[in-house]
Amino acid sequence: MKFGGNAVADVERIRHVARDIVKQMQKKREEKKGNDPASNQIVVVVSAIKGVTDDLIKVCDSIMGGECSRVDSIIHSIEERHRSIASNLCNDGSYTSELSSIIDALIKEMNDLLKGMMLLNEVTPRSRDYLLSFGERLIAPMLCYALKDVGVEAEHLTGKDAGIVTDSNYGDARPLMDTTRLRVRHKIMPMLEHGVVPVVTGFIGSDQHGNITTLGRGGSDYTATIIASCIDADEVMLWTDVDGLMTADPKIVKDAQVLREVSYAEAMEMALFGAKYLHPRALEPILDKGIPIRIRNVFNLECQGTTIMKSPTAYPSKIVKAVTAIRNVSLIDVRGSSMVGSPGTAGRIFNVLGEHRINIIMISQGPSESSISMVVRKSDLDKAVNALELNLLGRLIKGINVTDDVAIIAVVGAGMRGTKGVAARVFKAVADRGINVIMIAQGSSELNLAFVVEDRYAEGAVKALHDEFELDRINQ
Ligand code: ASP
Ligand code: MG
């Protein structure tokens, strides 16, 4: 079970998670399966309190900018927040003092690190990961003691202690699964066999030299699936503050529905299309084993959430299951007659962007080959255009056209594969609302169909498609 940062944001919520979710689940399973010790084993993974990772990133920025007072004030509020939780969380006084001294020691370690970073006025990828790790490291002991306080045996450990070994790509590290599997099993299995609930920090691993690494933003989901894969878990529950994956963003479509089941491939598409509640690589570790993932809402225990699984059986006749919009993106169109029929053109263009660490979200080239269109994040736009101008303009490419404010609209659903007329329905629905389509891409997997519109039409397009595929009635 992984708990997101909003689920553990204060004393009441942490108690709720410990008492009403972890303890209850353990009890329910014990009742159901009798005394089979294998039936009620739970590993808990926890994210930093919502906003804390963002704050620690601000601290890094402030250190580089030499703004010491800003660093102090952010750190001070992080400290206060955690100290106050630690002193109010447990009913048992001896737990309170143990927990408080654990938190104090972590805060001291964090301040020692900060002193070094500020002295050097430097933030390296490695020291940054080390600093970010404190978000999760400060909350794991809290949840652990909340569990002890309600009579559940628990022990807290970092992702590093749990045995997650990664490459040294700080900020976006990937697990070395063979080593990780051995170490995680070695560490976690005995705890489970002794009836102890391991409470593991999400987001963090360590490289082979023992340095702390992080798995990328939202990486706690990934921690949960890595561990699940290592110990051959029956299922992964991602406990968050929403009911599950939805047919559309409920802020755009009022009657958007929670999807009861989606396939791994569909969930992966949805994650890539910005359904914020899933780390894009989180599915990788559990794909082969077919371990299902359930997304559940800590604030709505009634709702069964979304199950992400190999072969879903719900909605057998649904062609499209979700419509999403990626906002804040820009379109770059490069053209030039020398691009026609010359091998390596796309390679050179993408290389230039790659070298400048610009991520291309969507690509399209027509068979006339005289232009290539690409969509990038708006925040990368200037960098991307500069790089292309400096390196290729006047040689390979004759002109660069930019459309600032666009949105990618994507429809997702495994049912589209091999179904005729989906594109016709999509584009007719959009055209009927008077919306112009600027660019189109569909991978041959046919799991998604994506197109670009001016951003001001994004909501209209999402609504039109939600209506067209009757997604408001998907659960009826
Ligand atoms: N705390 C980390 C982040 O905010 C990891 C996570 O929340 O999953 O990105
Ligand atoms: Mg998160």
CSV table of C-alpha atoms and ligand atoms in Angstrom, one decimal:
chain,number,residue,atom,x,y,z
A,1,MET,CA,0.0,0.0,0.0
A,2,LYS,CA,1.4,3.3,-1.0
A,3,PHE,CA,0.0,6.5,0.6
A,4,GLY,CA,0.3,9.8,-1.3
A,5,GLY,CA,1.4,13.1,0.3
A,6,ASN,CA,-2.1,14.4,0.8
A,7,ALA,CA,-3.1,11.3,2.7
A,8,VAL,CA,-0.6,12.0,5.5
A,9,ALA,CA,-0.7,15.8,5.6
A,10,ASP,CA,-1.6,16.1,9.3
A,11,VAL,CA,-2.1,14.2,12.5
A,12,GLU,CA,-5.7,13.2,11.8
A,13,ARG,CA,-5.0,11.9,8.4
A,14,ILE,CA,-2.0,9.9,9.5
A,15,ARG,CA,-4.1,8.3,12.2
A,16,HIS,CA,-6.8,7.6,9.7
A,17,VAL,CA,-4.4,5.8,7.4
A,18,ALA,CA,-3.0,3.7,10.3
A,19,ARG,CA,-6.2,2.9,12.1
A,20,ASP,CA,-8.9,2.8,9.4
A,21,ILE,CA,-7.0,1.6,6.5
A,22,VAL,CA,-3.8,-0.5,7.3
A,23,LYS,CA,-5.1,-1.9,10.5
A,24,GLN,CA,-8.6,-2.6,9.2
A,25,MET,CA,-7.3,-4.2,6.1
A,26,GLN,CA,-5.1,-6.5,8.1
A,27,LYS,CA,-8.0,-7.4,10.3
A,28,LYS,CA,-10.4,-8.1,7.4
A,29,ARG,CA,-7.9,-10.3,5.7
A,30,GLU,CA,-7.2,-12.2,8.9
A,31,GLU,CA,-10.9,-12.9,9.3
A,32,LYS,CA,-11.3,-13.9,5.7
A,33,LYS,CA,-8.4,-16.2,5.4
A,34,GLY,CA,-8.2,-17.5,8.9
A,35,ASN,CA,-4.8,-17.6,10.4
A,36,ASP,CA,-2.8,-18.0,7.3
A,37,PRO,CA,0.0,-15.6,8.0
A,38,ALA,CA,0.6,-15.0,4.3
A,39,SER,CA,-2.8,-13.5,3.9
A,40,ASN,CA,-2.4,-10.3,5.9
A,41,GLN,CA,1.1,-9.2,5.0
A,42,ILE,CA,1.2,-5.5,4.2
A,43,VAL,CA,4.1,-3.4,3.1
A,44,VAL,CA,3.5,0.4,3.4
A,45,VAL,CA,5.2,3.0,1.2
A,46,VAL,CA,4.7,6.6,1.9
A,47,SER,CA,5.3,9.9,0.1
A,48,ALA,CA,6.5,13.2,1.6
A,49,ILE,CA,3.7,15.4,3.0
A,50,LYS,CA,2.1,17.2,0.1
A,51,GLY,CA,4.2,20.3,-0.8
A,52,VAL,CA,7.3,19.3,1.1
A,53,THR,CA,9.2,18.0,-1.9
A,54,ASP,CA,8.3,21.2,-3.8
A,55,ASP,CA,9.5,23.2,-0.8
A,56,LEU,CA,12.8,21.3,-0.8
A,57,ILE,CA,13.3,22.1,-4.5
A,58,LYS,CA,12.7,25.7,-3.7
A,59,VAL,CA,15.4,25.4,-1.0
A,60,CYS,CA,17.8,24.2,-3.7
A,61,ASP,CA,17.0,27.1,-6.0
A,62,SER,CA,17.4,29.5,-3.1
A,63,ILE,CA,20.8,28.1,-2.2
A,64,MET,CA,22.0,28.6,-5.8
A,65,GLY,CA,20.6,32.1,-5.7
A,66,GLY,CA,22.4,32.8,-2.4
A,67,GLU,CA,19.1,33.6,-0.7
A,68,CYS,CA,19.9,32.4,2.8
A,69,SER,CA,17.0,33.9,4.6
A,70,ARG,CA,14.6,32.2,2.2
A,71,VAL,CA,16.3,28.9,2.8
A,72,ASP,CA,15.9,29.5,6.6
A,73,SER,CA,12.3,30.3,6.4
A,74,ILE,CA,11.3,27.3,4.3
A,75,ILE,CA,13.3,24.9,6.4
A,76,HIS,CA,11.9,26.4,9.5
A,77,SER,CA,8.4,25.8,8.5
A,78,ILE,CA,9.2,22.2,7.4
A,79,GLU,CA,10.8,21.5,10.8
A,80,GLU,CA,7.9,23.0,12.7
A,81,ARG,CA,5.3,21.1,10.8
A,82,HIS,CA,7.0,17.7,11.4
A,83,ARG,CA,7.9,18.5,15.0
A,84,SER,CA,4.3,19.3,15.7
A,85,ILE,CA,3.0,16.1,14.1
A,86,ALA,CA,5.6,14.1,16.0
A,87,SER,CA,4.6,15.5,19.4
A,88,ASN,CA,0.8,15.1,18.8
A,89,LEU,CA,0.5,11.9,17.0
A,90,CYS,CA,0.7,9.1,19.5
A,91,ASN,CA,-1.4,8.5,22.6
A,92,ASP,CA,1.4,6.5,24.1
A,93,GLY,CA,3.9,8.8,25.8
A,94,SER,CA,6.9,6.7,25.3
A,95,TYR,CA,6.2,6.4,21.5
A,96,THR,CA,5.9,10.2,21.5
A,97,SER,CA,9.4,10.7,22.9
A,98,GLU,CA,10.9,8.0,20.7
A,99,LEU,CA,9.4,9.5,17.6
A,100,SER,CA,10.4,13.0,18.5
A,101,SER,CA,14.0,12.0,19.0
A,102,ILE,CA,14.0,10.3,15.6
A,103,ILE,CA,12.6,13.4,13.9
A,104,ASP,CA,15.1,15.6,15.8
A,105,ALA,CA,18.0,13.5,14.5
A,106,LEU,CA,16.7,13.7,10.9
A,107,ILE,CA,16.3,17.4,11.2
A,108,LYS,CA,19.8,17.7,12.5
A,109,GLU,CA,21.2,15.6,9.6
A,110,MET,CA,19.2,17.8,7.2
A,111,ASN,CA,20.7,21.0,8.7
A,112,ASP,CA,24.2,19.7,8.6
A,113,LEU,CA,23.7,18.9,4.9
A,114,LEU,CA,22.3,22.4,4.3
A,115,LYS,CA,25.2,24.0,6.1
A,116,GLY,CA,27.6,22.3,3.7
A,117,MET,CA,25.5,23.2,0.6
A,118,MET,CA,25.2,26.8,1.7
A,119,LEU,CA,28.9,27.1,2.5
A,120,LEU,CA,29.7,26.0,-1.0
A,121,ASN,CA,26.8,27.8,-2.5
A,122,GLU,CA,26.4,24.8,-4.7
A,123,VAL,CA,23.7,22.2,-5.4
A,124,THR,CA,24.9,19.1,-7.2
A,125,PRO,CA,22.5,16.5,-8.5
A,126,ARG,CA,23.7,14.3,-5.8
A,127,SER,CA,23.3,16.8,-2.9
A,128,ARG,CA,19.9,17.7,-4.3
A,129,ASP,CA,18.7,14.1,-4.1
A,130,TYR,CA,20.1,13.8,-0.6
A,131,LEU,CA,18.2,16.9,0.4
A,132,LEU,CA,14.9,15.9,-1.3
A,133,SER,CA,15.0,12.5,0.5
A,134,PHE,CA,14.2,14.2,3.8
A,135,GLY,CA,10.6,14.8,2.7
A,136,GLU,CA,9.9,11.0,2.7
A,137,ARG,CA,12.4,10.2,5.5
A,138,LEU,CA,10.6,12.6,7.9
A,139,ILE,CA,7.2,11.1,7.3
A,140,ALA,CA,7.9,7.3,7.3
A,141,PRO,CA,8.7,7.2,11.0
A,142,MET,CA,5.4,9.1,11.7
A,143,LEU,CA,3.3,6.5,9.9
A,144,CYS,CA,5.3,3.8,11.6
A,145,TYR,CA,4.6,5.1,15.1
A,146,ALA,CA,0.9,5.8,14.3
A,147,LEU,CA,0.7,2.1,13.5
A,148,LYS,CA,2.4,1.0,16.6
A,149,ASP,CA,0.1,3.3,18.6
A,150,VAL,CA,-2.9,1.4,17.3
A,151,GLY,CA,-1.3,-1.9,18.0
A,152,VAL,CA,0.2,-2.8,14.7
A,153,GLU,CA,3.8,-3.9,14.7
A,154,ALA,CA,5.7,-1.8,12.3
A,155,GLU,CA,9.3,-0.7,11.5
A,156,HIS,CA,10.3,2.3,9.3
A,157,LEU,CA,13.0,2.2,6.7
A,158,THR,CA,14.3,4.2,3.8
A,159,GLY,CA,14.1,2.9,0.2
A,160,LYS,CA,17.9,2.4,0.5
A,161,ASP,CA,17.5,0.3,3.7
A,162,ALA,CA,14.8,-1.6,2.0
A,163,GLY,CA,17.3,-2.6,-0.7
A,164,ILE,CA,16.3,-0.5,-3.7
A,165,VAL,CA,19.5,-0.1,-5.7
A,166,THR,CA,19.5,2.3,-8.7
A,167,ASP,CA,21.8,3.7,-11.3
A,168,SER,CA,23.5,7.0,-10.5
A,169,ASN,CA,21.2,9.1,-12.6
A,170,TYR,CA,20.3,11.5,-9.8
A,171,GLY,CA,16.9,13.0,-10.0
A,172,ASP,CA,15.5,10.3,-12.2
A,173,ALA,CA,17.2,7.1,-11.2
A,174,ARG,CA,16.2,3.7,-12.4
A,175,PRO,CA,16.3,0.5,-10.3
A,176,LEU,CA,18.8,-2.2,-11.0
A,177,MET,CA,16.2,-4.9,-10.7
A,178,ASP,CA,18.3,-8.0,-10.2
A,179,THR,CA,20.3,-6.6,-7.3
A,180,THR,CA,17.2,-4.9,-6.0
A,181,ARG,CA,15.2,-8.1,-6.0
A,182,LEU,CA,17.7,-10.0,-4.0
A,183,ARG,CA,18.2,-7.2,-1.4
A,184,VAL,CA,14.5,-6.3,-1.0
A,185,ARG,CA,13.5,-9.9,-0.5
A,186,HIS,CA,16.3,-10.4,2.0
A,187,LYS,CA,15.2,-7.4,4.0
A,188,ILE,CA,11.4,-7.4,3.6
A,189,MET,CA,10.4,-11.0,3.7
A,190,PRO,CA,11.7,-11.8,7.2
A,191,MET,CA,9.9,-8.7,8.5
A,192,LEU,CA,6.6,-9.9,6.9
A,193,GLU,CA,7.1,-13.4,8.3
A,194,HIS,CA,7.5,-11.9,11.8
A,195,GLY,CA,4.3,-10.0,11.4
A,196,VAL,CA,5.9,-6.6,11.1
A,197,VAL,CA,4.6,-4.0,8.7
A,198,PRO,CA,7.6,-2.4,6.9
A,199,VAL,CA,7.0,1.3,6.4
A,200,VAL,CA,9.2,2.3,3.5
A,201,THR,CA,10.0,5.8,2.2
A,202,GLY,CA,8.8,6.2,-1.3
A,203,PHE,CA,10.8,8.0,-4.0
A,204,ILE,CA,14.3,7.0,-2.7
A,205,GLY,CA,16.9,4.4,-3.5
A,206,SER,CA,20.6,4.4,-3.4
A,207,ASP,CA,23.2,3.9,-6.1
A,208,GLN,CA,25.9,1.2,-5.9
A,209,HIS,CA,28.1,3.5,-4.0
A,210,GLY,CA,25.5,4.0,-1.3
A,211,ASN,CA,24.5,7.6,-2.3
A,212,ILE,CA,20.9,8.4,-2.0
A,213,THR,CA,19.1,8.7,-5.3
A,214,THR,CA,15.5,9.7,-6.2
A,215,LEU,CA,13.3,8.0,-8.8
A,216,GLY,CA,11.8,11.2,-10.4
A,217,ARG,CA,8.8,13.2,-9.3
A,218,GLY,CA,5.9,11.2,-8.1
A,219,GLY,CA,8.4,8.3,-7.6
A,220,SER,CA,6.6,6.8,-4.6
A,221,ASP,CA,4.3,4.9,-6.9
A,222,TYR,CA,7.4,3.4,-8.5
A,223,THR,CA,8.8,2.4,-5.2
A,224,ALA,CA,5.6,0.5,-4.4
A,225,THR,CA,5.6,-1.4,-7.7
A,226,ILE,CA,9.3,-2.1,-7.4
A,227,ILE,CA,8.8,-3.7,-4.0
A,228,ALA,CA,5.7,-5.5,-5.1
A,229,SER,CA,7.5,-7.1,-8.0
A,230,CYS,CA,10.4,-8.1,-5.8
A,231,ILE,CA,8.3,-9.8,-3.2
A,232,ASP,CA,5.7,-11.2,-5.6
A,233,ALA,CA,2.9,-9.2,-4.0
A,234,ASP,CA,-0.8,-10.2,-4.7
A,235,GLU,CA,-1.7,-6.6,-5.4
A,236,VAL,CA,-0.5,-3.0,-5.1
A,237,MET,CA,-2.8,-0.3,-3.7
A,238,LEU,CA,-2.1,3.3,-4.5
A,239,TRP,CA,-4.0,5.3,-1.9
A,240,THR,CA,-4.4,8.8,-3.0
A,241,ASP,CA,-6.9,11.7,-2.8
A,242,VAL,CA,-9.0,10.9,-5.9
A,243,ASP,CA,-11.4,8.1,-6.6
A,244,GLY,CA,-9.4,6.6,-9.4
A,245,LEU,CA,-8.6,7.1,-13.1
A,246,MET,CA,-11.4,8.9,-14.7
A,247,THR,CA,-12.9,9.2,-18.2
A,248,ALA,CA,-11.8,12.9,-18.2
A,249,ASP,CA,-10.6,15.6,-15.9
A,250,PRO,CA,-13.6,16.3,-13.7
A,251,LYS,CA,-12.6,20.0,-13.7
A,252,ILE,CA,-13.4,20.1,-17.4
A,253,VAL,CA,-16.2,17.5,-17.7
A,254,LYS,CA,-18.8,17.6,-14.8
A,255,ASP,CA,-20.0,14.1,-15.3
A,256,ALA,CA,-16.7,12.4,-15.8
A,257,GLN,CA,-16.7,8.9,-14.4
A,258,VAL,CA,-14.4,6.7,-12.4
A,259,LEU,CA,-13.2,3.8,-14.5
A,260,ARG,CA,-13.6,0.6,-12.6
A,261,GLU,CA,-11.0,-1.3,-14.7
A,262,VAL,CA,-8.4,-0.4,-17.3
A,263,SER,CA,-5.6,-2.4,-18.8
A,264,TYR,CA,-1.9,-1.8,-18.2
A,265,ALA,CA,-1.5,-0.4,-21.7
A,266,GLU,CA,-4.4,2.0,-21.3
A,267,ALA,CA,-3.2,3.1,-17.9
A,268,MET,CA,0.3,3.7,-19.3
A,269,GLU,CA,-1.2,5.9,-22.0
A,270,MET,CA,-3.2,7.8,-19.5
A,271,ALA,CA,-0.2,8.3,-17.3
A,272,LEU,CA,1.8,9.6,-20.2
A,273,PHE,CA,-1.1,11.9,-21.1
A,274,GLY,CA,-0.8,13.5,-17.7
A,275,ALA,CA,-3.4,11.7,-15.5
A,276,LYS,CA,-1.4,13.0,-12.6
A,277,TYR,CA,-1.9,10.1,-10.4
A,278,LEU,CA,0.5,7.6,-11.7
A,279,HIS,CA,4.3,7.7,-12.2
A,280,PRO,CA,4.8,6.9,-15.9
A,281,ARG,CA,7.3,4.1,-15.2
A,282,ALA,CA,5.4,2.7,-12.2
A,283,LEU,CA,3.8,0.0,-14.3
A,284,GLU,CA,7.1,-1.5,-15.6
A,285,PRO,CA,8.1,-3.6,-12.7
A,286,ILE,CA,4.8,-5.4,-12.3
A,287,LEU,CA,3.9,-6.0,-16.0
A,288,ASP,CA,5.5,-9.4,-16.4
A,289,LYS,CA,4.0,-10.7,-13.2
A,290,GLY,CA,0.6,-9.3,-13.9
A,291,ILE,CA,0.2,-7.9,-10.4
A,292,PRO,CA,-2.9,-5.7,-10.4
A,293,ILE,CA,-2.8,-2.1,-9.1
A,294,ARG,CA,-5.7,-0.6,-7.4
A,295,ILE,CA,-6.1,3.2,-7.1
A,296,ARG,CA,-8.1,4.0,-4.0
A,297,ASN,CA,-9.2,7.2,-2.3
A,298,VAL,CA,-8.2,7.5,1.4
A,299,PHE,CA,-11.0,10.0,1.9
A,300,ASN,CA,-13.7,7.8,0.3
A,301,LEU,CA,-13.3,4.2,1.5
A,302,GLU,CA,-16.7,3.3,0.0
A,303,CYS,CA,-15.4,3.8,-3.6
A,304,GLN,CA,-13.6,0.7,-4.9
A,305,GLY,CA,-11.5,2.9,-7.2
A,306,THR,CA,-9.8,1.8,-10.4
A,307,THR,CA,-8.1,-1.6,-10.9
A,308,ILE,CA,-5.3,-1.6,-13.5
A,309,MET,CA,-4.8,-5.2,-14.7
A,310,LYS,CA,-3.7,-7.4,-17.6
A,311,SER,CA,-7.0,-8.3,-19.0
A,312,PRO,CA,-9.9,-6.2,-17.8
A,313,THR,CA,-13.4,-7.5,-18.3
A,314,ALA,CA,-15.4,-4.4,-17.6
A,315,TYR,CA,-16.6,-2.3,-20.6
A,316,PRO,CA,-16.2,-5.0,-23.2
A,317,SER,CA,-17.9,-2.8,-25.8
A,318,LYS,CA,-16.2,0.5,-25.1
A,319,ILE,CA,-14.0,1.7,-27.9
A,320,VAL,CA,-12.7,4.8,-26.0
A,321,LYS,CA,-12.3,4.9,-22.3
A,322,ALA,CA,-10.8,8.3,-21.6
A,323,VAL,CA,-10.3,11.7,-23.1
A,324,THR,CA,-7.4,13.9,-21.9
A,325,ALA,CA,-5.9,17.3,-22.6
A,326,ILE,CA,-2.2,18.2,-22.2
A,327,ARG,CA,-2.1,21.9,-21.7
A,328,ASN,CA,0.8,24.3,-21.7
A,329,VAL,CA,2.5,23.0,-24.8
A,330,SER,CA,3.7,24.6,-28.0
A,331,LEU,CA,3.9,23.5,-31.5
A,332,ILE,CA,7.1,23.9,-33.6
A,333,ASP,CA,6.9,23.4,-37.3
A,334,VAL,CA,10.2,23.2,-39.2
A,335,ARG,CA,10.3,23.3,-43.0
A,336,GLY,CA,12.7,23.3,-45.9
A,337,SER,CA,12.9,21.9,-49.3
A,338,SER,CA,16.3,20.3,-48.6
A,339,MET,CA,14.5,18.1,-46.0
A,340,VAL,CA,12.8,16.3,-48.8
A,341,GLY,CA,14.2,12.9,-49.6
A,342,SER,CA,17.3,13.4,-47.5
A,343,PRO,CA,18.0,10.6,-45.0
A,344,GLY,CA,18.9,11.6,-41.5
A,345,THR,CA,16.9,14.9,-41.5
A,346,ALA,CA,14.7,13.9,-38.7
A,347,GLY,CA,17.7,12.4,-36.9
A,348,ARG,CA,19.6,15.7,-37.0
A,349,ILE,CA,16.6,17.7,-35.8
A,350,PHE,CA,15.8,15.4,-32.9
A,351,ASN,CA,19.5,15.2,-32.0
A,352,VAL,CA,19.8,18.9,-31.6
A,353,LEU,CA,16.8,19.0,-29.4
A,354,GLY,CA,18.0,15.9,-27.4
A,355,GLU,CA,21.4,17.4,-26.8
A,356,HIS,CA,19.6,20.4,-25.3
A,357,ARG,CA,17.6,18.1,-23.1
A,358,ILE,CA,14.3,19.1,-24.7
A,359,ASN,CA,11.6,16.4,-24.5
A,360,ILE,CA,9.5,16.1,-27.7
A,361,ILE,CA,6.0,15.1,-26.7
A,362,MET,CA,4.5,14.5,-30.1
A,363,ILE,CA,5.8,14.3,-33.7
A,364,SER,CA,4.2,14.3,-37.1
A,365,GLN,CA,5.6,14.4,-40.6
A,366,GLY,CA,3.6,14.1,-43.8
A,367,PRO,CA,4.9,12.0,-46.7
A,368,SER,CA,5.8,15.1,-48.7
A,369,GLU,CA,8.6,15.4,-46.1
A,370,SER,CA,8.8,19.1,-46.5
A,371,SER,CA,8.0,19.8,-42.9
A,372,ILE,CA,8.1,18.2,-39.5
A,373,SER,CA,5.8,19.3,-36.6
A,374,MET,CA,6.7,18.7,-33.0
A,375,VAL,CA,5.1,19.6,-29.7
A,376,VAL,CA,7.2,20.5,-26.7
A,377,ARG,CA,6.4,21.9,-23.2
A,378,LYS,CA,5.9,25.6,-23.3
A,379,SER,CA,8.7,26.0,-20.8
A,380,ASP,CA,11.1,24.4,-23.3
A,381,LEU,CA,10.0,26.4,-26.3
A,382,ASP,CA,12.6,29.2,-26.2
A,383,LYS,CA,15.4,26.8,-25.6
A,384,ALA,CA,14.1,24.5,-28.4
A,385,VAL,CA,13.8,27.3,-31.0
A,386,ASN,CA,17.2,28.8,-30.1
A,387,ALA,CA,18.8,25.4,-30.5
A,388,LEU,CA,17.2,24.8,-33.9
A,389,GLU,CA,18.0,28.3,-35.1
A,390,LEU,CA,21.7,28.1,-34.1
A,391,ASN,CA,22.3,24.7,-35.4
A,392,LEU,CA,20.2,24.1,-38.4
A,393,LEU,CA,18.5,27.2,-39.7
A,394,GLY,CA,19.7,28.3,-43.1
A,395,ARG,CA,21.2,24.9,-43.7
A,396,LEU,CA,18.9,22.0,-43.3
A,397,ILE,CA,15.8,24.0,-42.5
A,398,LYS,CA,14.5,27.1,-44.1
A,399,GLY,CA,11.9,28.2,-41.6
A,400,ILE,CA,10.6,27.7,-38.2
A,401,ASN,CA,7.0,28.4,-37.3
A,402,VAL,CA,5.8,28.5,-33.7
A,403,THR,CA,2.3,28.3,-32.3
A,404,ASP,CA,2.6,29.1,-28.6
A,405,ASP,CA,-0.6,28.2,-27.0
A,406,VAL,CA,-1.8,24.8,-28.0
A,407,ALA,CA,-3.2,21.7,-26.3
A,408,ILE,CA,-2.9,18.0,-27.2
A,409,ILE,CA,-6.2,16.2,-27.0
A,410,ALA,CA,-5.9,12.4,-26.8
A,411,VAL,CA,-8.5,9.7,-26.7
A,412,VAL,CA,-7.4,6.5,-25.1
A,413,GLY,CA,-8.8,3.0,-25.3
A,414,ALA,CA,-7.7,-0.5,-26.3
A,415,GLY,CA,-11.0,-0.9,-28.1
A,416,MET,CA,-9.8,1.4,-30.8
A,417,ARG,CA,-7.5,-1.2,-32.2
A,418,GLY,CA,-8.8,-2.5,-35.4
A,419,THR,CA,-12.1,-0.7,-35.0
A,420,LYS,CA,-13.2,1.3,-38.1
A,421,GLY,CA,-14.5,4.8,-38.0
A,422,VAL,CA,-13.0,5.9,-34.7
A,423,ALA,CA,-11.0,8.7,-36.3
A,424,ALA,CA,-14.1,9.8,-38.4
A,425,ARG,CA,-16.2,10.1,-35.2
A,426,VAL,CA,-13.4,11.9,-33.3
A,427,PHE,CA,-12.9,14.5,-36.0
A,428,LYS,CA,-16.5,15.0,-36.8
A,429,ALA,CA,-17.4,15.6,-33.1
A,430,VAL,CA,-14.6,18.2,-32.9
A,431,ALA,CA,-15.5,19.8,-36.2
A,432,ASP,CA,-19.2,20.1,-35.2
A,433,ARG,CA,-18.1,22.3,-32.4
A,434,GLY,CA,-16.2,24.6,-34.9
A,435,ILE,CA,-12.8,23.5,-33.6
A,436,ASN,CA,-9.9,23.4,-36.0
A,437,VAL,CA,-7.4,20.5,-35.8
A,438,ILE,CA,-3.8,21.6,-36.3
A,439,MET,CA,-1.8,18.4,-36.2
A,440,ILE,CA,-2.6,14.7,-35.8
A,441,ALA,CA,-0.7,11.6,-34.6
A,442,GLN,CA,-1.7,8.1,-34.0
A,443,GLY,CA,0.8,5.3,-33.2
A,444,SER,CA,0.2,2.1,-34.9
A,445,SER,CA,-0.6,0.5,-31.5
A,446,GLU,CA,-3.9,2.3,-31.9
A,447,LEU,CA,-4.2,2.7,-28.2
A,448,ASN,CA,-4.5,6.4,-28.5
A,449,LEU,CA,-5.4,9.0,-31.1
A,450,ALA,CA,-4.0,12.4,-30.4
A,451,PHE,CA,-4.4,15.8,-32.1
A,452,VAL,CA,-3.5,19.4,-31.5
A,453,VAL,CA,-5.9,22.3,-31.2
A,454,GLU,CA,-5.5,25.9,-30.1
A,455,ASP,CA,-5.5,25.9,-26.3
A,456,ARG,CA,-8.7,28.0,-26.0
A,457,TYR,CA,-10.5,25.1,-27.7
A,458,ALA,CA,-9.1,22.4,-25.4
A,459,GLU,CA,-12.0,22.1,-23.0
A,460,GLY,CA,-14.6,22.2,-25.8
A,461,ALA,CA,-12.8,19.4,-27.6
A,462,VAL,CA,-12.6,17.2,-24.4
A,463,LYS,CA,-16.3,17.8,-23.8
A,464,ALA,CA,-17.3,17.0,-27.4
A,465,LEU,CA,-15.4,13.7,-27.3
A,466,HIS,CA,-16.7,12.7,-23.9
A,467,ASP,CA,-20.2,13.2,-25.2
A,468,GLU,CA,-19.5,11.5,-28.5
A,469,PHE,CA,-18.3,8.3,-26.9
A,470,GLU,CA,-21.0,8.5,-24.1
A,471,LEU,CA,-18.4,8.3,-21.4
A,472,ASP,CA,-20.8,9.8,-18.8
A,473,ARG,CA,-22.8,6.5,-19.0
A,474,ILE,CA,-19.8,4.1,-19.0
A,475,ASN,CA,-20.7,2.7,-15.6
A,476,GLN,CA,-24.4,2.1,-16.3
B,1,ASP,N1,7.6,13.3,-2.8
B,1,ASP,C1,7.9,13.0,-4.2
B,1,ASP,C2,7.3,14.0,-5.1
B,1,ASP,O1,6.6,14.9,-4.7
B,1,ASP,C3,7.5,11.6,-4.6
B,1,ASP,C4,6.0,11.3,-4.6
B,1,ASP,O2,5.2,12.1,-4.1
B,1,ASP,O3,5.6,10.3,-5.1
B,1,ASP,O4,7.6,14.0,-6.3
B,2,MG,MG,3.0,12.2,-5.2
